[in-house]
XYZ file of C-alpha atoms in Angstrom:
452
model
C 31.187 41.727 -41.808
C 31.410 40.691 -38.160
C 34.146 38.119 -37.727
C 33.967 35.788 -34.756
C 36.721 33.416 -33.736
C 34.212 31.010 -32.195
C 35.978 30.482 -28.911
C 34.799 27.276 -27.331
C 34.496 26.882 -23.587
C 34.190 23.459 -21.980
C 31.388 22.743 -19.563
C 31.576 20.232 -16.719
C 35.187 20.980 -15.766
C 35.843 20.824 -12.030
C 38.594 23.127 -10.813
C 40.506 22.224 -7.660
C 43.503 23.918 -6.138
C 46.671 21.886 -5.583
C 45.981 21.144 -1.913
C 42.395 20.109 -2.766
C 41.162 22.443 -0.036
C 39.035 24.546 -2.406
C 37.316 23.925 -5.704
C 34.610 25.196 -8.009
C 32.668 24.180 -11.104
C 32.968 26.932 -13.695
C 30.082 27.119 -16.157
C 32.617 27.372 -19.002
C 36.339 26.642 -18.955
C 38.580 28.234 -21.602
C 42.180 27.662 -22.669
C 42.807 30.550 -25.065
C 45.814 30.666 -27.390
C 45.693 34.359 -28.342
C 44.788 37.829 -27.122
C 41.947 37.922 -29.672
C 40.426 34.824 -28.104
C 40.615 36.319 -24.615
C 38.892 39.455 -25.923
C 36.103 37.264 -27.330
C 35.676 35.537 -23.974
C 35.445 38.894 -22.185
C 32.869 40.071 -24.768
C 30.820 36.936 -24.250
C 31.029 37.384 -20.473
C 29.868 40.977 -20.808
C 26.907 39.991 -23.008
C 25.815 37.216 -20.669
C 26.599 39.173 -17.513
C 29.098 36.579 -16.308
C 32.207 36.971 -14.202
C 35.630 35.807 -15.324
C 38.454 34.246 -13.315
C 41.917 33.743 -14.745
C 43.876 30.843 -13.296
C 47.460 29.628 -13.640
C 48.911 26.642 -11.795
C 46.111 26.582 -9.193
C 48.605 26.431 -6.324
C 47.040 29.059 -4.037
C 45.834 27.353 -0.845
C 42.692 29.524 -0.776
C 39.631 30.155 -2.949
C 41.207 33.172 -4.699
C 40.976 31.426 -8.112
C 37.509 29.884 -7.775
C 34.436 30.847 -9.815
C 31.127 29.339 -10.965
C 31.060 31.532 -14.089
C 33.835 31.654 -16.725
C 37.339 30.378 -16.020
C 40.312 31.171 -18.252
C 43.304 28.854 -17.854
C 46.378 30.529 -19.361
C 48.503 27.405 -19.890
C 48.571 27.705 -23.678
C 49.921 31.250 -23.600
C 53.321 30.275 -22.296
C 55.983 31.499 -24.696
C 59.231 33.312 -24.002
C 58.814 36.416 -26.165
C 62.146 38.175 -25.763
C 65.475 37.806 -23.986
C 67.439 41.051 -23.685
C 70.959 39.927 -22.822
C 72.247 43.454 -22.396
C 69.651 44.511 -19.841
C 69.424 40.937 -18.503
C 65.642 41.026 -18.875
C 63.167 38.490 -20.174
C 59.620 39.068 -21.451
C 57.222 36.120 -21.264
C 53.537 35.389 -21.755
C 51.576 35.350 -18.500
C 50.816 31.616 -18.643
C 54.417 30.335 -18.673
C 55.367 28.113 -15.740
C 58.425 29.314 -13.840
C 59.745 25.745 -14.064
C 59.943 26.179 -17.861
C 61.269 29.716 -17.586
C 64.107 28.600 -15.282
C 65.346 26.101 -17.877
C 64.947 28.599 -20.717
C 66.849 31.321 -18.842
C 69.742 29.035 -18.030
C 70.255 28.435 -21.779
C 70.929 32.178 -21.975
C 73.158 32.173 -18.892
C 70.518 33.995 -16.860
C 68.406 33.287 -13.771
C 65.803 34.848 -11.500
C 67.489 36.220 -8.370
C 64.890 34.634 -6.119
C 62.176 31.987 -6.457
C 59.529 30.457 -4.222
C 59.477 26.821 -3.146
C 57.335 25.750 -6.087
C 57.877 26.457 -9.775
C 54.689 24.871 -11.160
C 53.230 28.358 -11.023
C 52.673 30.883 -13.801
C 54.447 34.213 -14.245
C 51.151 36.124 -13.986
C 50.014 34.039 -10.994
C 53.191 34.565 -9.000
C 52.682 38.311 -9.139
C 48.946 37.934 -8.588
C 49.355 36.852 -4.983
C 52.798 38.121 -4.027
C 54.818 34.905 -3.941
C 57.964 35.255 -1.839
C 60.983 33.359 -0.664
C 63.575 34.602 1.799
C 66.566 36.946 1.906
C 66.606 40.343 3.553
C 68.315 41.895 0.506
C 65.585 40.440 -1.728
C 61.993 41.597 -2.115
C 59.001 39.393 -2.820
C 58.993 37.934 -6.369
C 56.926 40.788 -7.906
C 59.789 43.199 -7.135
C 61.659 41.478 -9.997
C 58.982 42.635 -12.473
C 59.981 45.718 -14.506
C 57.052 45.830 -16.947
C 53.814 44.062 -17.813
C 50.878 44.305 -20.183
C 47.321 44.077 -18.979
C 44.129 43.413 -20.900
C 41.417 45.414 -19.121
C 37.731 44.504 -18.950
C 37.073 47.010 -21.750
C 39.323 45.063 -24.126
C 42.011 47.761 -24.015
C 45.651 46.695 -23.611
C 47.701 48.707 -21.121
C 51.506 48.721 -21.177
C 52.683 49.273 -17.611
C 56.055 50.083 -16.047
C 57.581 52.640 -13.662
C 57.411 55.210 -16.476
C 54.181 54.280 -18.330
C 50.858 53.900 -16.482
C 52.853 54.021 -13.256
C 49.804 53.783 -10.980
C 48.446 50.733 -12.753
C 51.961 49.235 -12.532
C 52.116 49.777 -8.740
C 48.773 48.017 -8.454
C 49.323 45.280 -11.052
C 52.607 43.993 -9.650
C 50.361 42.406 -7.007
C 47.023 42.312 -8.791
C 44.933 39.619 -7.033
C 43.532 38.739 -10.457
C 41.078 41.639 -10.197
C 42.486 44.248 -12.594
C 42.295 42.352 -15.880
C 44.208 39.614 -17.698
C 48.002 39.828 -17.406
C 49.235 39.048 -20.925
C 52.995 39.529 -20.620
C 55.499 40.017 -17.807
C 59.056 41.355 -18.057
C 61.412 40.143 -15.327
C 64.735 41.631 -14.312
C 67.174 38.694 -14.238
C 70.724 38.169 -12.987
C 73.579 36.106 -14.424
C 73.081 32.389 -13.817
C 74.496 31.271 -10.448
C 75.025 28.253 -8.235
C 73.924 28.074 -4.620
C 75.708 26.457 -1.723
C 73.139 25.317 0.826
C 74.053 24.441 4.400
C 71.521 23.390 6.997
C 72.421 22.793 10.619
C 70.607 22.282 13.921
C 70.210 25.057 16.472
C 67.771 26.233 19.148
C 65.040 28.826 19.001
C 66.728 30.894 21.727
C 70.044 30.955 19.863
C 68.503 31.966 16.522
C 66.279 34.690 17.966
C 69.052 36.122 20.146
C 71.432 36.306 17.169
C 68.964 37.101 14.402
C 71.028 40.039 13.087
C 74.115 37.851 12.713
C 72.171 35.191 10.809
C 70.611 37.791 8.509
C 74.044 39.235 7.767
C 75.649 35.811 7.613
C 73.718 34.418 4.678
C 72.021 35.953 1.658
C 69.004 33.598 1.684
C 68.687 32.751 5.371
C 65.609 31.032 6.752
C 64.889 28.696 9.628
C 62.409 25.987 10.545
C 61.130 25.820 14.088
C 59.678 22.556 15.390
C 56.676 23.479 17.543
C 56.385 21.936 21.020
C 60.198 22.019 21.236
C 63.196 24.350 21.244
C 64.551 22.707 18.113
C 65.402 24.675 15.002
C 66.950 23.849 11.639
C 68.855 26.827 10.221
C 69.230 27.007 6.444
C 71.843 29.156 4.737
C 71.893 29.506 0.962
C 74.611 31.537 -0.705
C 75.908 32.037 -4.245
C 79.115 30.143 -4.940
C 81.378 29.971 -7.983
C 81.897 26.241 -7.506
C 79.698 24.478 -10.040
C 80.534 20.914 -9.085
C 80.193 19.656 -5.559
C 83.669 18.328 -4.818
C 83.613 16.078 -1.813
C 80.061 17.143 -0.985
C 77.382 14.522 -0.644
C 74.179 15.231 -2.455
C 71.742 16.427 0.209
C 72.762 14.100 2.996
C 72.345 10.700 1.433
C 70.441 9.264 4.384
C 67.939 12.124 4.279
C 67.281 11.877 0.558
C 67.171 8.084 0.735
C 64.627 8.375 3.508
C 62.389 10.656 1.459
C 63.090 9.371 -2.049
C 62.006 5.877 -1.209
C 58.932 7.449 0.318
C 59.479 5.666 3.626
C 59.674 9.052 5.301
C 56.585 10.263 3.541
C 54.446 7.252 4.451
C 55.724 7.058 7.989
C 55.050 10.743 8.645
C 51.607 10.550 7.046
C 50.730 7.473 9.096
C 51.966 8.988 12.368
C 50.094 12.236 11.715
C 46.954 10.246 10.976
C 47.275 8.374 14.283
C 47.817 11.711 16.029
C 44.352 12.834 14.901
C 43.082 10.368 17.511
C 45.846 11.030 20.063
C 46.800 14.723 19.584
C 49.485 14.581 22.287
C 51.577 12.497 19.886
C 52.270 15.538 17.711
C 55.024 16.929 19.928
C 56.693 13.513 19.926
C 56.385 13.286 16.103
C 57.920 16.758 15.665
C 60.894 15.814 17.849
C 61.323 12.404 16.238
C 61.483 13.908 12.738
C 63.863 16.608 13.863
C 66.178 13.933 15.281
C 65.794 11.769 12.189
C 66.262 14.353 9.450
C 67.481 17.665 10.812
C 69.882 16.929 13.641
C 73.054 16.844 11.559
C 74.726 19.329 9.250
C 73.904 18.866 5.562
C 75.529 20.592 2.571
C 74.612 20.748 -1.067
C 75.559 22.708 -4.201
C 73.386 23.043 -7.288
C 72.145 25.531 -9.842
C 70.092 28.233 -8.097
C 66.572 27.149 -9.014
C 67.163 23.558 -7.917
C 68.080 24.786 -4.442
C 65.228 27.322 -4.208
C 62.603 24.758 -5.209
C 61.722 21.932 -2.899
C 58.979 19.369 -2.690
C 55.790 20.302 -0.888
C 55.127 16.646 -0.254
C 51.804 16.887 1.493
C 48.359 18.277 1.006
C 48.134 20.901 3.698
C 46.380 23.911 5.173
C 48.660 26.932 5.357
C 48.756 30.390 6.905
C 51.577 32.820 6.196
C 51.620 36.377 7.541
C 54.295 39.052 7.221
C 55.109 41.129 10.304
C 57.621 43.983 10.693
C 61.023 42.342 11.005
C 61.710 43.843 14.427
C 58.721 41.902 15.845
C 60.124 38.480 14.856
C 61.380 37.386 18.269
C 58.416 38.654 20.248
C 55.824 37.081 17.949
C 57.511 33.670 17.725
C 58.012 33.442 21.481
C 54.371 34.387 21.960
C 53.306 31.571 19.633
C 55.549 29.160 21.531
C 54.085 30.238 24.888
C 50.536 29.909 23.560
C 51.270 26.304 22.517
C 52.848 25.538 25.903
C 49.941 27.015 27.852
C 47.237 25.235 25.928
C 47.752 21.464 25.680
C 44.763 21.272 23.320
C 46.625 23.279 20.672
C 48.663 21.042 18.400
C 50.975 22.353 15.718
C 52.597 20.275 12.989
C 56.204 20.975 12.040
C 57.686 23.090 10.695
C 56.952 26.725 11.350
C 58.971 28.227 8.504
C 60.438 31.671 9.155
C 61.607 33.761 6.187
C 62.561 37.371 5.561
C 61.980 39.911 2.788
C 62.985 43.462 1.950
C 60.426 46.277 2.029
C 59.005 47.525 -1.289
C 56.573 50.071 -2.770
C 53.998 47.706 -4.309
C 50.611 48.859 -3.009
C 49.244 45.523 -1.789
C 52.568 43.893 -0.935
C 52.668 42.504 2.633
C 56.143 44.110 2.710
C 54.868 47.548 1.656
C 57.290 50.113 3.125
C 58.844 47.737 5.645
C 61.351 44.914 5.902
C 59.363 41.894 6.977
C 59.435 38.476 8.559
C 57.061 35.857 7.137
C 55.925 33.182 9.572
C 54.440 30.210 7.751
C 52.384 27.677 9.740
C 50.935 24.452 8.352
C 48.625 21.659 9.304
C 49.052 18.565 7.155
C 46.062 16.547 6.007
C 47.075 12.884 6.375
C 45.190 10.759 3.810
C 43.160 13.898 3.042
C 41.724 13.903 6.572
C 41.075 17.345 8.014
C 42.952 17.908 11.247
C 41.344 20.207 13.834
C 43.186 23.472 13.335
C 40.769 26.261 14.192
C 42.188 27.090 17.636
C 45.757 27.088 16.359
C 44.724 29.240 13.379
C 42.922 31.822 15.526
C 45.727 31.943 18.099
C 48.279 32.512 15.331
C 46.165 35.133 13.530
C 45.634 36.955 16.836
C 49.382 37.158 17.436
C 50.077 38.263 13.859
C 47.395 40.977 13.952
C 48.643 42.248 17.290
C 52.098 42.763 15.798
C 50.867 44.601 12.703
C 50.856 41.538 10.442
C 49.529 41.288 6.892
C 48.395 37.937 5.465
C 49.875 36.345 2.344
C 47.212 36.852 -0.331
C 47.358 33.274 -1.634
C 46.810 31.659 1.749
C 43.616 31.214 3.728
C 42.919 34.035 6.181
C 39.867 35.601 7.805
C 40.493 39.273 6.991
C 37.951 41.623 5.443
C 38.036 45.063 3.835
C 38.104 46.787 7.260
C 41.315 44.919 8.126
C 42.964 45.696 4.794
C 42.148 49.391 5.074
C 44.064 49.418 8.366
C 46.940 47.252 7.109
C 47.594 48.927 3.763
C 48.178 52.688 3.528
C 47.726 52.456 -0.280
C 44.541 50.367 -0.167
C 42.297 53.255 -1.364
C 44.662 53.880 -4.299
C 44.451 50.237 -5.321
C 40.656 50.331 -5.068
C 40.399 53.378 -7.301
C 42.602 51.748 -9.986
C 40.513 48.569 -9.744
C 37.231 50.459 -10.056
C 38.553 52.372 -13.060
C 39.793 49.231 -14.845
C 36.870 46.977 -13.920
C 33.842 49.167 -13.151
C 31.344 46.284 -13.367
C 33.334 43.831 -11.231
C 33.817 41.319 -14.055
C 36.974 39.951 -12.395
C 35.578 39.580 -8.873
C 34.675 36.378 -7.022
C 33.694 35.389 -3.478
C 37.242 35.745 -2.121
C 37.656 39.208 -3.643
C 34.278 40.448 -2.469
C 35.489 40.011 1.102
C 38.532 42.090 0.213
C 36.730 44.969 -1.489
C 33.261 45.084 0.092
């Protein structure tokens, strides 16, 4: 007797990413609770010749998660399956939010060694696009993954690690959602720790001339540059054994007051909106906010994930490319010169500069090289689109010239030809993808540009 679980998909669901810059209307939207249900959905897709897109928190500022066919939202498959205290490893279902995992791990005295700015993202999603933070001793987040299981288009489940299905593992640690459905992920953790964060003002010249010292001076060093100025806010984050902040203010009371009561938020949004009519105001706004919020030294101590995570307060357009670390100074100064030489180019603050260790994940922007990520944003005040094309193209030109590779989650204009040049292992990834998904069930518009 054929037994069917009768998986129901909803029609009429509109999917939008967090920044509301991309969206789609999947024909059917599923929230499965078991592997059997996902298998049924894949069977149904095969019978009806539909494509499937798996989505997590929907945070990617691009159309990487969009589809008009079947969408699988993994939010109900979000359990912690196993905590191995001895190995300090945790195995979770792919749909768990890191925000929930952080809390769960701390009950066991464990933590992830590095996290991105946002934790409303799923375990499988984070490794799908290569989420990163900063710290030259730390790789991108997928480097913390020691094993995973993958449900292929055929319905077969593959266990993957360095020792089993090693090639699939090298591909799946940054999978772009095109290899199958990631069911479980095993992370290497570290003992729980507190971070001491110090931010202080500096200048672009100082930071770039002493980059080595800063990189050695702090484990999670990053800096924010305020375009149209020399101003920089340097941020050091380092593990500390002090759990309670004695004599430390919570992040400078005036700063948090300014943001928490949303005055800062509304004022910035309003000023940026006005600047859409008078673009020359942007350089004044950048300087004003630097003076207001970043011109004094601020210290804070908290449990690691509370320091790693911070509010992305605004809907925004983002670009984030990784270049070889030795090109940092040259590329940033080139961007600065381009802005100075072209008064029509406006750039919102901040340009966030972070660092990551090289790795051996085939599609990692840090593949075989220590890298500097340069993150540029244009805010969208009241949802209004700000002209950004010239800035975008100028930035992409500089990044490409210096051997850059774009962050997979962010908007970029690269095609297969570019990726073949950027990624030595691109053909290997393609052959694994074609083997696991010969009919292209897991492709969409974004991925077609990557592979065709």
